[in-house]
């Protein structure tokens, strides 16, 4: 029997000019997931971390629909991913649909997506602290997801599906097709810091 090979997380690290905390430096977005489950407590801690995120006027314009592999909600989210994402995300332990409150009390909330992103990053880092990986995807059909879960109408008026967080324990890249496997192990690239900081004193 062959042993499962997981990607060496250390080798996936992006070199940095200054030391960065492990939680951030050690995060990356896998597409190969093992069949390990993620405990209720770990997932709940991730959602609690999202809850604590900052937001404009403390409006907290984030909502989550949580599906666990084997469950009906998981399958309903999975059905509306683009085929490429379906191909690998079906093996994940959980799929979280990230929903923004883009309109409240008849007023547009232009910062809702910004706030949702902050909340999702808190979820990601809390999970990472338990060695559970996440992968953001926008390759979804947001309108179909809105219809699937009744977002944007009735009690859920003003809510809109934005992204999905794919969650699980990293698995063996051998389970991926050749093209996806290559991306799984390719070096992670980032712009240099001096291109990002436009002005500083
Ligand atoms: C908003 C957003 C949408 C993304 N959509 C997809 C997607 O649909 N499919 C996919 O395979 N990866 C997707 N990604 C993952 C990115 O490709 C990945 O984060 C990026 O290449 C950096 O890699 P890293 O997360 O390992 O640092 C998305 C990431 C973000 C933040």
Coordinates of C-alpha atoms and ligand atoms in Angstrom, one line a residue:
X1 CA 0.0 0.0 0.0
X2 CA 1.4 3.4 -1.0
X3 CA 1.6 6.1 1.7
X4 CA -0.3 9.3 1.1
X5 CA 2.0 12.1 0.1
X6 CA 1.0 15.6 1.2
X7 CA 2.6 18.7 0.0
X8 CA 5.5 20.0 2.1
X9 CA 3.9 23.2 3.6
X10 CA 7.4 24.5 4.4
X11 CA 8.4 24.4 0.7
X12 CA 5.2 26.3 -0.2
X13 CA 6.3 29.3 1.8
X14 CA 6.8 32.6 0.0
X15 CA 10.2 34.1 0.9
X16 CA 9.8 37.3 2.9
X17 CA 12.2 40.2 3.6
X18 CA 11.0 40.3 7.3
X19 CA 9.8 37.5 9.5
X20 CA 6.0 37.0 9.3
X21 CA 4.0 35.2 11.9
X22 CA 3.6 31.5 11.2
X23 CA -0.2 31.6 10.9
X24 CA 0.1 33.9 7.9
X25 CA 3.4 32.6 6.4
X26 CA 2.2 29.0 6.6
X27 CA -1.2 29.5 5.0
X28 CA -1.7 28.5 1.4
X29 CA -4.7 27.3 -0.7
X30 CA -4.6 23.6 -1.5
X31 CA -6.8 21.8 -4.0
X32 CA -6.1 18.3 -2.8
X33 CA -8.0 17.5 0.4
X34 CA -7.8 14.3 2.4
X35 CA -10.9 12.5 3.6
X36 CA -10.3 13.7 7.2
X37 CA -13.2 15.5 8.7
X38 CA -13.0 18.9 10.5
X39 CA -14.5 18.9 14.0
X40 CA -17.6 20.9 14.9
X41 CA -15.6 22.7 17.5
X42 CA -12.9 23.7 14.9
X43 CA -15.4 24.9 12.4
X44 CA -17.4 26.8 15.1
X45 CA -14.2 28.5 16.3
X46 CA -13.5 29.6 12.7
X47 CA -17.0 31.1 12.5
X48 CA -16.6 32.8 15.9
X49 CA -13.4 34.3 14.6
X50 CA -15.2 35.7 11.6
X51 CA -17.8 37.1 13.9
X52 CA -15.2 39.2 15.8
X53 CA -13.9 40.9 12.6
X54 CA -14.0 44.7 12.3
X55 CA -16.6 46.3 10.0
X56 CA -17.7 49.8 8.9
X57 CA -20.0 51.2 11.6
X58 CA -19.9 47.7 13.1
X59 CA -22.5 46.7 10.5
X60 CA -21.2 43.1 10.4
X61 CA -22.5 42.6 6.9
X62 CA -21.5 38.9 6.6
X63 CA -23.6 35.8 6.7
X64 CA -22.5 32.2 6.2
X65 CA -24.1 29.0 4.9
X66 CA -22.2 26.0 6.1
X67 CA -22.2 22.6 4.4
X68 CA -20.3 19.5 5.6
X69 CA -19.3 16.8 3.2
X70 CA -22.0 14.1 3.1
X71 CA -24.7 16.7 3.9
X72 CA -27.4 18.2 1.8
X73 CA -26.2 21.8 2.2
X74 CA -22.7 20.8 1.0
X75 CA -24.2 19.3 -2.2
X76 CA -26.4 22.3 -2.8
X77 CA -23.4 24.6 -2.7
X78 CA -21.2 22.2 -4.7
X79 CA -23.8 22.1 -7.5
X80 CA -23.2 25.8 -8.3
X81 CA -19.4 25.8 -8.5
X82 CA -17.8 26.0 -12.0
X83 CA -16.8 22.5 -13.2
X84 CA -13.1 23.1 -12.6
X85 CA -13.7 23.9 -8.9
X86 CA -16.3 21.1 -8.5
X87 CA -13.6 18.7 -9.6
X88 CA -11.5 19.2 -6.5
X89 CA -13.7 20.9 -4.0
X90 CA -16.0 17.9 -3.8
X91 CA -13.3 16.2 -1.6
X92 CA -13.2 19.0 1.0
X93 CA -14.6 18.5 4.5
X94 CA -16.7 21.6 4.4
X95 CA -17.9 24.3 2.0
X96 CA -18.9 27.7 3.4
X97 CA -20.9 30.1 1.2
X98 CA -19.8 33.6 2.1
X99 CA -22.8 36.0 1.8
X100 CA -22.7 39.8 2.0
X101 CA -25.4 42.1 3.1
X102 CA -25.1 44.5 0.2
X103 CA -28.3 46.5 1.0
X104 CA -29.8 47.2 4.4
X105 CA -32.8 49.4 5.2
X106 CA -33.1 50.4 1.5
X107 CA -29.5 51.7 1.5
X108 CA -26.6 50.2 -0.5
X109 CA -23.7 49.1 1.7
X110 CA -20.6 49.8 -0.5
X111 CA -18.2 48.4 2.1
X112 CA -20.0 45.1 2.6
X113 CA -17.6 43.2 0.4
X114 CA -14.6 44.7 2.2
X115 CA -16.0 43.7 5.6
X116 CA -16.9 40.2 4.4
X117 CA -13.3 39.7 3.2
X118 CA -12.0 40.7 6.6
X119 CA -14.3 38.3 8.3
X120 CA -13.4 35.4 5.9
X121 CA -9.7 36.0 6.5
X122 CA -10.3 35.7 10.3
X123 CA -12.1 32.4 9.6
X124 CA -9.2 31.2 7.5
X125 CA -6.5 32.1 10.1
X126 CA -8.5 30.6 13.0
X127 CA -8.8 27.3 11.0
X128 CA -5.1 27.5 10.1
X129 CA -4.3 27.5 13.8
X130 CA -5.8 24.0 13.9
X131 CA -3.9 22.9 10.8
X132 CA -7.1 23.1 8.7
X133 CA -6.6 24.7 5.3
X134 CA -8.9 26.9 3.3
X135 CA -9.2 27.8 -0.4
X136 CA -11.3 30.8 -1.5
X137 CA -13.2 30.5 -4.7
X138 CA -15.1 33.0 -6.8
X139 CA -15.6 30.4 -9.6
X140 CA -19.2 30.0 -8.6
X141 CA -22.6 30.9 -10.0
X142 CA -23.7 33.6 -7.5
X143 CA -27.1 34.1 -9.0
X144 CA -27.9 30.4 -8.9
X145 CA -26.6 30.3 -5.3
X146 CA -28.9 33.2 -4.4
X147 CA -31.9 31.3 -5.9
X148 CA -30.8 28.0 -4.3
X149 CA -30.8 29.5 -0.8
X150 CA -33.5 32.2 -1.2
X151 CA -31.0 35.1 -0.9
X152 CA -32.1 38.5 -2.0
X153 CA -35.8 38.0 -1.2
X154 CA -38.2 38.1 1.7
X155 CA -36.3 38.0 5.1
X156 CA -33.1 37.5 3.2
X157 CA -33.5 40.7 1.0
X158 CA -30.3 42.6 0.5
X159 CA -28.1 39.4 0.8
X160 CA -26.0 38.2 -2.0
X161 CA -23.7 35.1 -2.5
X162 CA -20.1 36.3 -3.0
X163 CA -17.5 33.5 -2.7
X164 CA -17.1 30.0 -1.2
X165 CA -14.5 28.9 1.3
X166 CA -13.4 25.4 0.7
X167 CA -12.2 23.8 3.9
X168 CA -10.3 20.7 4.8
X169 CA -7.1 18.9 5.7
X170 CA -4.6 19.0 2.8
X171 CA -4.3 15.7 1.0
X172 CA -2.3 13.9 -1.7
X173 CA -1.7 15.9 -4.9
X174 CA -1.7 12.5 -6.8
X175 CA -5.5 12.6 -6.5
X176 CA -5.6 15.7 -8.8
X177 CA -5.6 15.7 -12.6
X178 CA -2.2 16.5 -14.1
X179 CA -2.9 20.3 -14.7
X180 CA -4.3 20.9 -11.2
X181 CA -1.5 18.8 -9.7
X182 CA 1.1 21.1 -11.3
X183 CA -0.6 24.1 -9.8
X184 CA -0.6 22.4 -6.4
X185 CA 3.2 22.3 -6.3
X186 CA 4.2 25.3 -8.4
X187 CA 6.0 28.1 -6.5
X188 CA 3.7 30.6 -4.9
X189 CA 4.4 34.1 -6.3
X190 CA 4.0 37.5 -4.9
X191 CA 4.7 41.1 -6.1
X192 CA 7.7 42.6 -4.3
X193 CA 7.0 44.8 -1.3
X194 CA 8.4 47.9 -2.9
X195 CA 5.8 47.6 -5.7
X196 CA 3.0 47.5 -3.1
X197 CA 4.0 50.4 -0.9
X198 CA 3.5 53.5 -3.0
X199 CA 4.7 56.0 -0.5
X200 CA 6.1 55.8 3.0
X201 CA 8.1 57.9 5.4
Ligands
LIG1 C1 -11.5 36.1 -4.2 C2 -10.8 34.9 -4.6 C3 -11.3 34.1 -5.6 C4 -10.6 32.9 -5.9 N1 -11.2 32.0 -6.8 C5 -10.6 30.8 -7.1 C6 -11.3 29.9 -7.9 O1 -12.4 30.1 -8.4 N2 -10.6 28.7 -8.1 C7 -9.4 28.4 -7.6 O2 -8.9 27.3 -7.9 N3 -8.7 29.3 -6.8 C8 -9.3 30.5 -6.5 N4 -8.7 31.4 -5.7 C9 -7.4 31.1 -5.1 C10 -6.2 31.9 -5.6 O3 -5.9 31.5 -6.9 C11 -5.1 31.9 -4.6 O4 -5.5 32.4 -3.4 C12 -3.9 32.6 -5.1 O5 -3.3 32.0 -6.3 C13 -2.7 32.7 -4.1 O6 -2.4 31.4 -3.6 P1 -2.3 31.1 -2.1 O7 -3.7 31.3 -1.5 O8 -1.9 29.7 -2.0 O9 -1.4 32.1 -1.5 C14 -9.3 32.6 -5.3 C15 -8.8 33.4 -4.3 C16 -9.5 34.5 -3.9 C17 -9.0 35.4 -2.8

